[in-house]
Amino acid sequence: MSAPSTSASASASTSAPAPSPSAAPSPVLTATPARVLAATLAPDASPALPPTAPQPLKARAARCLDWRLRFAVLSVVWGFSFLLIKVGTEGYAPFHVALGRVFFGALALLTVLLVRREPLPHGPRTWAHLAVAALLLNTVPFSLFAYAELSIPSSLAGICNATSPLWGMALSLIALSEDRPTRRRFAGLGLGFLGVLTVLGAWQGFSGVDAKGTALALLASLCYPIGWIYVRRTLASTPSSPVALTGAQLLVATVQLAAVSSLFTSAPTSFPLWPTLSVIALGTLGTGMALQMQYGLVAEIGPTTAQMVTYFIPVIATTAGVLLLGEQLHWNTPVGAAVVLAGAALTQARRR
């Protein structure tokens, strides 16, 4: 998801958009996996979920507590991802951080597929589309965020990531015919832009803000909705499950980043403890198992509620950066972040 969300499934910031395992296989996943994938990637895509059978009050209460607990865990894991990127870049080149992230993420999801005895997608056309999706949703944004955090705080990177729904709204009006502009969504776009200017301290001439690092983080956030739109257009009818598609996508991203790293960086000469653990956690938890958890939330509570995890990520990222990394926090950062999130929420509002 980077997002949060960040692979062929979302943080449902849309995707993220975007962009569903539970104790028993979900009918949403077994019957319409591609639609769940699109819903996870893009919050604007809200497929009709099958009605659930009435359950006893105690069972429903336990189920409610269960998804809320997983929702909280997912928010913390994705919120801490920017701190883990920051720590990872202290020992490794940005391309190596991105490579480790997709490698361990792919390893986690491929392990799930192995346990389920579920095959990877097949067909050259599907893999060609997954290669483009991997480039847009993993290889490029993961690398850009890693490079950005060489010069900007992890908290600012997390806030920049929250602009992804704003980019998505603007792009979907052009690329997706089913999306129609409304006054509320346009107001959200303008409000989000105002929030970005507040975070960056525009009235002070952007003093104290690294322009290059901030631009890289914003560009990384722009990659996600582009990738989400591409996935919705090309992989919506793929019969494979979201876990299989995302695992394959991360596998392709691993190959892409391995090739790029070999061309532009030299192999690491040492493996410092904390950066190494950070990269492993970033891939295994933040890129692999968190996506697995997100699928479960989408199937259980629907994409609209599941995507709200996006709005907690910058709050947790800022808190983690300030408390654990000693990053400075000025008044305009939390205020601007709140305005960005309010604008993002408005852009996702739909007509009844």
mmCIF file of N, CA, C and O in Angstrom, residues 52-132:
data_model
loop_
_atom_site.group_PDB
_atom_site.id
_atom_site.type_symbol
_atom_site.label_atom_id
_atom_site.label_comp_id
_atom_site.label_asym_id
_atom_site.label_seq_id
_atom_site.Cartn_x
_atom_site.Cartn_y
_atom_site.Cartn_z
ATOM 1 N N THR A 52 -24.340 -12.383 3.701
ATOM 2 C CA THR A 52 -23.923 -13.413 4.647
ATOM 3 C C THR A 52 -25.135 -13.930 5.401
ATOM 4 O O THR A 52 -26.095 -13.200 5.650
ATOM 5 N N ALA A 53 -25.069 -15.158 5.784
ATOM 6 C CA ALA A 53 -26.169 -15.762 6.522
ATOM 7 C C ALA A 53 -26.227 -15.195 7.923
ATOM 8 O O ALA A 53 -25.208 -14.828 8.503
ATOM 9 N N PRO A 54 -27.430 -15.093 8.496
ATOM 10 C CA PRO A 54 -27.532 -14.587 9.869
ATOM 11 C C PRO A 54 -26.726 -15.445 10.822
ATOM 12 O O PRO A 54 -26.678 -16.663 10.700
ATOM 13 N N GLN A 55 -26.078 -14.794 11.785
ATOM 14 C CA GLN A 55 -25.257 -15.500 12.750
ATOM 15 C C GLN A 55 -25.732 -15.166 14.165
ATOM 16 O O GLN A 55 -26.310 -14.112 14.399
ATOM 17 N N PRO A 56 -25.484 -16.052 15.108
ATOM 18 C CA PRO A 56 -25.821 -15.740 16.497
ATOM 19 C C PRO A 56 -25.088 -14.492 16.960
ATOM 20 O O PRO A 56 -24.037 -14.129 16.434
ATOM 21 N N LEU A 57 -25.645 -13.830 17.974
ATOM 22 C CA LEU A 57 -25.092 -12.577 18.453
ATOM 23 C C LEU A 57 -23.653 -12.742 18.921
ATOM 24 O O LEU A 57 -22.785 -11.924 18.605
ATOM 25 N N LYS A 58 -23.342 -13.811 19.676
ATOM 26 C CA LYS A 58 -21.981 -14.022 20.174
ATOM 27 C C LYS A 58 -21.008 -14.233 19.026
ATOM 28 O O LYS A 58 -19.890 -13.731 19.041
ATOM 29 N N ALA A 59 -21.426 -14.985 18.015
ATOM 30 C CA ALA A 59 -20.546 -15.240 16.872
ATOM 31 C C ALA A 59 -20.255 -13.952 16.122
ATOM 32 O O ALA A 59 -19.136 -13.689 15.712
ATOM 33 N N ARG A 60 -21.309 -13.114 15.957
ATOM 34 C CA ARG A 60 -21.090 -11.852 15.259
ATOM 35 C C ARG A 60 -20.189 -10.929 16.050
ATOM 36 O O ARG A 60 -19.360 -10.202 15.495
ATOM 37 N N ALA A 61 -20.329 -10.932 17.375
ATOM 38 C CA ALA A 61 -19.480 -10.080 18.212
ATOM 39 C C ALA A 61 -18.017 -10.523 18.124
ATOM 40 O O ALA A 61 -17.110 -9.702 18.022
ATOM 41 N N ALA A 62 -17.805 -11.856 18.167
ATOM 42 C CA ALA A 62 -16.437 -12.364 18.056
ATOM 43 C C ALA A 62 -15.835 -12.028 16.704
ATOM 44 O O ALA A 62 -14.669 -11.649 16.592
ATOM 45 N N ARG A 63 -16.644 -12.143 15.661
ATOM 46 C CA ARG A 63 -16.172 -11.830 14.317
ATOM 47 C C ARG A 63 -15.820 -10.356 14.200
ATOM 48 O O ARG A 63 -14.819 -9.974 13.588
ATOM 49 N N CYS A 64 -16.668 -9.492 14.798
ATOM 50 C CA CYS A 64 -16.425 -8.050 14.764
ATOM 51 C C CYS A 64 -15.115 -7.710 15.460
ATOM 52 O O CYS A 64 -14.315 -6.921 14.956
ATOM 53 N N LEU A 65 -14.887 -8.305 16.626
ATOM 54 C CA LEU A 65 -13.648 -8.062 17.359
ATOM 55 C C LEU A 65 -12.457 -8.535 16.544
ATOM 56 O O LEU A 65 -11.412 -7.890 16.513
ATOM 57 N N ASP A 66 -12.636 -9.651 15.837
ATOM 58 C CA ASP A 66 -11.546 -10.216 15.064
ATOM 59 C C ASP A 66 -11.114 -9.261 13.956
ATOM 60 O O ASP A 66 -9.930 -8.995 13.799
ATOM 61 N N TRP A 67 -12.047 -8.733 13.170
ATOM 62 C CA TRP A 67 -11.643 -7.857 12.063
ATOM 63 C C TRP A 67 -11.102 -6.541 12.585
ATOM 64 O O TRP A 67 -10.203 -5.951 11.973
ATOM 65 N N ARG A 68 -11.601 -6.058 13.699
ATOM 66 C CA ARG A 68 -11.077 -4.810 14.248
ATOM 67 C C ARG A 68 -9.644 -4.981 14.732
ATOM 68 O O ARG A 68 -8.810 -4.077 14.578
ATOM 69 N N LEU A 69 -9.360 -6.127 15.320
ATOM 70 C CA LEU A 69 -7.994 -6.400 15.750
ATOM 71 C C LEU A 69 -7.056 -6.468 14.551
ATOM 72 O O LEU A 69 -5.962 -5.890 14.548
ATOM 73 N N ARG A 70 -7.485 -7.172 13.491
ATOM 74 C CA ARG A 70 -6.653 -7.263 12.290
ATOM 75 C C ARG A 70 -6.513 -5.912 11.601
ATOM 76 O O ARG A 70 -5.463 -5.592 11.033
ATOM 77 N N PHE A 71 -7.565 -5.119 11.637
ATOM 78 C CA PHE A 71 -7.510 -3.763 11.085
ATOM 79 C C PHE A 71 -6.443 -2.938 11.801
ATOM 80 O O PHE A 71 -5.651 -2.228 11.168
ATOM 81 N N ALA A 72 -6.415 -3.038 13.143
ATOM 82 C CA ALA A 72 -5.422 -2.297 13.927
ATOM 83 C C ALA A 72 -4.008 -2.786 13.632
ATOM 84 O O ALA A 72 -3.082 -1.979 13.467
ATOM 85 N N VAL A 73 -3.837 -4.107 13.547
ATOM 86 C CA VAL A 73 -2.513 -4.661 13.249
ATOM 87 C C VAL A 73 -2.048 -4.200 11.870
ATOM 88 O O VAL A 73 -0.885 -3.811 11.680
ATOM 89 N N LEU A 74 -2.950 -4.226 10.896
ATOM 90 C CA LEU A 74 -2.594 -3.808 9.538
ATOM 91 C C LEU A 74 -2.192 -2.338 9.505
ATOM 92 O O LEU A 74 -1.228 -1.956 8.830
ATOM 93 N N SER A 75 -2.902 -1.493 10.241
ATOM 94 C CA SER A 75 -2.562 -0.073 10.292
ATOM 95 C C SER A 75 -1.172 0.139 10.870
ATOM 96 O O SER A 75 -0.386 0.943 10.354
ATOM 97 N N VAL A 76 -0.854 -0.601 11.933
ATOM 98 C CA VAL A 76 0.461 -0.454 12.564
ATOM 99 C C VAL A 76 1.560 -0.954 11.639
ATOM 100 O O VAL A 76 2.597 -0.296 11.472
ATOM 101 N N VAL A 77 1.342 -2.109 11.005
ATOM 102 C CA VAL A 77 2.367 -2.682 10.129
ATOM 103 C C VAL A 77 2.668 -1.744 8.972
ATOM 104 O O VAL A 77 3.836 -1.444 8.675
ATOM 105 N N TRP A 78 1.636 -1.249 8.310
ATOM 106 C CA TRP A 78 1.867 -0.352 7.176
ATOM 107 C C TRP A 78 2.357 1.019 7.634
ATOM 108 O O TRP A 78 3.130 1.672 6.933
ATOM 109 N N GLY A 79 1.926 1.468 8.810
ATOM 110 C CA GLY A 79 2.424 2.733 9.321
ATOM 111 C C GLY A 79 3.907 2.691 9.653
ATOM 112 O O GLY A 79 4.637 3.666 9.449
ATOM 113 N N PHE A 80 4.368 1.543 10.144
ATOM 114 C CA PHE A 80 5.781 1.386 10.488
ATOM 115 C C PHE A 80 6.657 1.108 9.262
ATOM 116 O O PHE A 80 7.880 1.082 9.376
ATOM 117 N N SER A 81 6.053 0.882 8.105
ATOM 118 C CA SER A 81 6.841 0.568 6.917
ATOM 119 C C SER A 81 7.816 1.683 6.566
ATOM 120 O O SER A 81 8.944 1.420 6.134
ATOM 121 N N PHE A 82 7.407 2.927 6.778
ATOM 122 C CA PHE A 82 8.280 4.039 6.412
ATOM 123 C C PHE A 82 9.457 4.161 7.379
ATOM 124 O O PHE A 82 10.558 4.542 6.978
ATOM 125 N N LEU A 83 9.238 3.814 8.629
ATOM 126 C CA LEU A 83 10.353 3.748 9.576
ATOM 127 C C LEU A 83 11.316 2.636 9.171
ATOM 128 O O LEU A 83 12.540 2.813 9.220
ATOM 129 N N LEU A 84 10.783 1.487 8.766
ATOM 130 C CA LEU A 84 11.636 0.374 8.365
ATOM 131 C C LEU A 84 12.447 0.716 7.112
ATOM 132 O O LEU A 84 13.605 0.313 6.979
ATOM 133 N N ILE A 85 11.840 1.458 6.189
ATOM 134 C CA ILE A 85 12.585 1.900 5.002
ATOM 135 C C ILE A 85 13.745 2.791 5.426
ATOM 136 O O ILE A 85 14.872 2.652 4.935
ATOM 137 N N LYS A 86 13.460 3.721 6.345
ATOM 138 C CA LYS A 86 14.486 4.651 6.811
ATOM 139 C C LYS A 86 15.658 3.900 7.442
ATOM 140 O O LYS A 86 16.832 4.187 7.146
ATOM 141 N N VAL A 87 15.361 2.951 8.305
ATOM 142 C CA VAL A 87 16.419 2.173 8.959
ATOM 143 C C VAL A 87 17.151 1.315 7.927
ATOM 144 O O VAL A 87 18.376 1.164 7.988
ATOM 145 N N GLY A 88 16.419 0.766 6.961
ATOM 146 C CA GLY A 88 17.055 -0.062 5.944
ATOM 147 C C GLY A 88 18.059 0.711 5.101
ATOM 148 O O GLY A 88 19.131 0.178 4.760
ATOM 149 N N THR A 89 17.743 1.967 4.782
ATOM 150 C CA THR A 89 18.662 2.764 3.966
ATOM 151 C C THR A 89 19.919 3.179 4.723
ATOM 152 O O THR A 89 20.864 3.676 4.113
ATOM 153 N N GLU A 90 19.933 2.987 6.044
ATOM 154 C CA GLU A 90 21.147 3.288 6.808
ATOM 155 C C GLU A 90 22.232 2.236 6.597
ATOM 156 O O GLU A 90 23.393 2.477 6.910
ATOM 157 N N GLY A 91 21.862 1.072 6.077
ATOM 158 C CA GLY A 91 22.842 0.012 5.857
ATOM 159 C C GLY A 91 22.913 -0.483 4.434
ATOM 160 O O GLY A 91 23.874 -1.175 4.067
ATOM 161 N N TYR A 92 21.908 -0.141 3.621
ATOM 162 C CA TYR A 92 21.859 -0.649 2.250
ATOM 163 C C TYR A 92 21.504 0.461 1.278
ATOM 164 O O TYR A 92 20.870 1.459 1.637
ATOM 165 N N ALA A 93 21.873 0.255 0.024
ATOM 166 C CA ALA A 93 21.487 1.177 -1.037
ATOM 167 C C ALA A 93 19.973 1.096 -1.242
ATOM 168 O O ALA A 93 19.358 0.052 -0.990
ATOM 169 N N PRO A 94 19.354 2.186 -1.685
ATOM 170 C CA PRO A 94 17.892 2.176 -1.865
ATOM 171 C C PRO A 94 17.386 1.037 -2.743
ATOM 172 O O PRO A 94 16.351 0.430 -2.442
ATOM 173 N N PHE A 95 18.094 0.728 -3.829
ATOM 174 C CA PHE A 95 17.663 -0.378 -4.684
ATOM 175 C C PHE A 95 17.707 -1.708 -3.937
ATOM 176 O O PHE A 95 16.865 -2.580 -4.166
ATOM 177 N N HIS A 96 18.667 -1.870 -3.038
ATOM 178 C CA HIS A 96 18.756 -3.106 -2.269
ATOM 179 C C HIS A 96 17.614 -3.203 -1.254
ATOM 180 O O HIS A 96 17.108 -4.294 -0.985
ATOM 181 N N VAL A 97 17.220 -2.060 -0.685
ATOM 182 C CA VAL A 97 16.076 -2.056 0.233
ATOM 183 C C VAL A 97 14.811 -2.479 -0.511
ATOM 184 O O VAL A 97 14.033 -3.310 -0.035
ATOM 185 N N ALA A 98 14.616 -1.899 -1.693
ATOM 186 C CA ALA A 98 13.440 -2.255 -2.490
ATOM 187 C C ALA A 98 13.495 -3.721 -2.913
ATOM 188 O O ALA A 98 12.473 -4.423 -2.899
ATOM 189 N N LEU A 99 14.685 -4.208 -3.284
ATOM 190 C CA LEU A 99 14.836 -5.607 -3.692
ATOM 191 C C LEU A 99 14.523 -6.548 -2.539
ATOM 192 O O LEU A 99 13.791 -7.537 -2.704
ATOM 193 N N GLY A 100 15.066 -6.270 -1.363
ATOM 194 C CA GLY A 100 14.778 -7.110 -0.210
ATOM 195 C C GLY A 100 13.303 -7.099 0.140
ATOM 196 O O GLY A 100 12.727 -8.125 0.541
ATOM 197 N N ARG A 101 12.683 -5.945 -0.044
ATOM 198 C CA ARG A 101 11.259 -5.821 0.282
ATOM 199 C C ARG A 101 10.410 -6.741 -0.587
ATOM 200 O O ARG A 101 9.562 -7.482 -0.078
ATOM 201 N N VAL A 102 10.616 -6.713 -1.902
ATOM 202 C CA VAL A 102 9.796 -7.553 -2.780
ATOM 203 C C VAL A 102 10.198 -9.024 -2.673
ATOM 204 O O VAL A 102 9.346 -9.916 -2.797
ATOM 205 N N PHE A 103 11.472 -9.296 -2.427
ATOM 206 C CA PHE A 103 11.911 -10.686 -2.312
ATOM 207 C C PHE A 103 11.258 -11.371 -1.118
ATOM 208 O O PHE A 103 10.678 -12.456 -1.248
ATOM 209 N N PHE A 104 11.338 -10.734 0.060
ATOM 210 C CA PHE A 104 10.753 -11.362 1.254
ATOM 211 C C PHE A 104 9.224 -11.315 1.210
ATOM 212 O O PHE A 104 8.561 -12.200 1.764
ATOM 213 N N GLY A 105 8.660 -10.304 0.540
ATOM 214 C CA GLY A 105 7.212 -10.291 0.355
ATOM 215 C C GLY A 105 6.757 -11.432 -0.535
ATOM 216 O O GLY A 105 5.761 -12.116 -0.240
ATOM 217 N N ALA A 106 7.482 -11.659 -1.623
ATOM 218 C CA ALA A 106 7.158 -12.770 -2.520
ATOM 219 C C ALA A 106 7.321 -14.103 -1.797
ATOM 220 O O ALA A 106 6.492 -15.017 -1.948
ATOM 221 N N LEU A 107 8.370 -14.222 -0.999
ATOM 222 C CA LEU A 107 8.616 -15.456 -0.261
ATOM 223 C C LEU A 107 7.456 -15.760 0.686
ATOM 224 O O LEU A 107 7.023 -16.921 0.806
ATOM 225 N N ALA A 108 6.935 -14.724 1.346
ATOM 226 C CA ALA A 108 5.821 -14.928 2.275
ATOM 227 C C ALA A 108 4.568 -15.401 1.546
ATOM 228 O O ALA A 108 3.904 -16.364 1.974
ATOM 229 N N LEU A 109 4.238 -14.758 0.412
ATOM 230 C CA LEU A 109 3.019 -15.130 -0.303
ATOM 231 C C LEU A 109 3.175 -16.466 -1.027
ATOM 232 O O LEU A 109 2.217 -17.240 -1.125
ATOM 233 N N LEU A 110 4.367 -16.750 -1.531
ATOM 234 C CA LEU A 110 4.574 -18.046 -2.174
ATOM 235 C C LEU A 110 4.471 -19.179 -1.158
ATOM 236 O O LEU A 110 4.031 -20.286 -1.495
ATOM 237 N N THR A 111 4.862 -18.904 0.083
ATOM 238 C CA THR A 111 4.699 -19.907 1.143
ATOM 239 C C THR A 111 3.223 -20.184 1.389
ATOM 240 O O THR A 111 2.805 -21.339 1.571
ATOM 241 N N VAL A 112 2.419 -19.114 1.384
ATOM 242 C CA VAL A 112 0.972 -19.287 1.549
ATOM 243 C C VAL A 112 0.403 -20.129 0.412
ATOM 244 O O VAL A 112 -0.413 -21.037 0.629
ATOM 245 N N LEU A 113 0.820 -19.841 -0.812
ATOM 246 C CA LEU A 113 0.340 -20.612 -1.967
ATOM 247 C C LEU A 113 0.765 -22.069 -1.871
ATOM 248 O O LEU A 113 0.006 -22.977 -2.240
ATOM 249 N N LEU A 114 1.971 -22.303 -1.374
ATOM 250 C CA LEU A 114 2.457 -23.676 -1.226
ATOM 251 C C LEU A 114 1.623 -24.437 -0.212
ATOM 252 O O LEU A 114 1.259 -25.605 -0.431
ATOM 253 N N VAL A 115 1.305 -23.783 0.899
ATOM 254 C CA VAL A 115 0.478 -24.432 1.924
ATOM 255 C C VAL A 115 -0.915 -24.725 1.376
ATOM 256 O O VAL A 115 -1.503 -25.785 1.637
ATOM 257 N N ARG A 116 -1.456 -23.793 0.600
ATOM 258 C CA ARG A 116 -2.783 -23.991 0.012
ATOM 259 C C ARG A 116 -2.766 -24.919 -1.199
ATOM 260 O O ARG A 116 -3.826 -25.280 -1.720
ATOM 261 N N ARG A 117 -1.563 -25.223 -1.695
ATOM 262 C CA ARG A 117 -1.408 -26.000 -2.925
ATOM 263 C C ARG A 117 -2.101 -25.298 -4.083
ATOM 264 O O ARG A 117 -2.775 -25.920 -4.923
ATOM 265 N N GLU A 118 -1.916 -24.007 -4.142
ATOM 266 C CA GLU A 118 -2.532 -23.184 -5.176
ATOM 267 C C GLU A 118 -1.469 -22.778 -6.192
ATOM 268 O O GLU A 118 -0.401 -22.306 -5.810
ATOM 269 N N PRO A 119 -1.736 -22.931 -7.471
ATOM 270 C CA PRO A 119 -0.713 -22.627 -8.476
ATOM 271 C C PRO A 119 -0.619 -21.124 -8.764
ATOM 272 O O PRO A 119 -1.535 -20.355 -8.465
ATOM 273 N N LEU A 120 0.497 -20.732 -9.344
ATOM 274 C CA LEU A 120 0.674 -19.368 -9.823
ATOM 275 C C LEU A 120 -0.144 -19.171 -11.099
ATOM 276 O O LEU A 120 -0.550 -20.145 -11.748
ATOM 277 N N PRO A 121 -0.395 -17.935 -11.479
ATOM 278 C CA PRO A 121 -1.113 -17.693 -12.738
ATOM 279 C C PRO A 121 -0.341 -18.285 -13.916
ATOM 280 O O PRO A 121 0.879 -18.452 -13.856
ATOM 281 N N HIS A 122 -1.048 -18.576 -14.984
ATOM 282 C CA HIS A 122 -0.396 -19.131 -16.165
ATOM 283 C C HIS A 122 -0.846 -18.339 -17.399
ATOM 284 O O HIS A 122 -1.864 -17.654 -17.385
ATOM 285 N N GLY A 123 -0.059 -18.444 -18.442
ATOM 286 C CA GLY A 123 -0.368 -17.738 -19.678
ATOM 287 C C GLY A 123 0.566 -16.555 -19.880
ATOM 288 O O GLY A 123 0.718 -15.729 -18.970
ATOM 289 N N PRO A 124 1.198 -16.453 -21.037
ATOM 290 C CA PRO A 124 2.136 -15.345 -21.273
ATOM 291 C C PRO A 124 1.487 -13.979 -21.210
ATOM 292 O O PRO A 124 2.119 -13.005 -20.793
ATOM 293 N N ARG A 125 0.235 -13.873 -21.611
ATOM 294 C CA ARG A 125 -0.450 -12.583 -21.573
ATOM 295 C C ARG A 125 -0.607 -12.091 -20.133
ATOM 296 O O ARG A 125 -0.377 -10.919 -19.831
ATOM 297 N N THR A 126 -1.007 -12.999 -19.246
ATOM 298 C CA THR A 126 -1.167 -12.629 -17.839
ATOM 299 C C THR A 126 0.154 -12.193 -17.234
ATOM 300 O O THR A 126 0.235 -11.180 -16.523
ATOM 301 N N TRP A 127 1.216 -12.932 -17.518
ATOM 302 C CA TRP A 127 2.520 -12.587 -16.955
ATOM 303 C C TRP A 127 3.050 -11.285 -17.540
ATOM 304 O O TRP A 127 3.760 -10.537 -16.855
ATOM 305 N N ALA A 128 2.724 -10.986 -18.783
ATOM 306 C CA ALA A 128 3.128 -9.707 -19.359
ATOM 307 C C ALA A 128 2.445 -8.553 -18.635
ATOM 308 O O ALA A 128 3.074 -7.527 -18.319
ATOM 309 N N HIS A 129 1.157 -8.704 -18.354
ATOM 310 C CA HIS A 129 0.444 -7.669 -17.602
ATOM 311 C C HIS A 129 0.979 -7.555 -16.176
ATOM 312 O O HIS A 129 1.092 -6.449 -15.625
ATOM 313 N N LEU A 130 1.318 -8.689 -15.563
ATOM 314 C CA LEU A 130 1.879 -8.662 -14.217
ATOM 315 C C LEU A 130 3.236 -7.973 -14.195
ATOM 316 O O LEU A 130 3.587 -7.310 -13.206
ATOM 317 N N ALA A 131 3.998 -8.086 -15.274
ATOM 318 C CA ALA A 131 5.294 -7.416 -15.339
ATOM 319 C C ALA A 131 5.118 -5.903 -15.326
ATOM 320 O O ALA A 131 5.861 -5.179 -14.649
ATOM 321 N N VAL A 132 4.115 -5.412 -16.053
ATOM 322 C CA VAL A 132 3.842 -3.965 -16.049
ATOM 323 C C VAL A 132 3.318 -3.541 -14.680
ATOM 324 O O VAL A 132 3.714 -2.501 -14.140
#
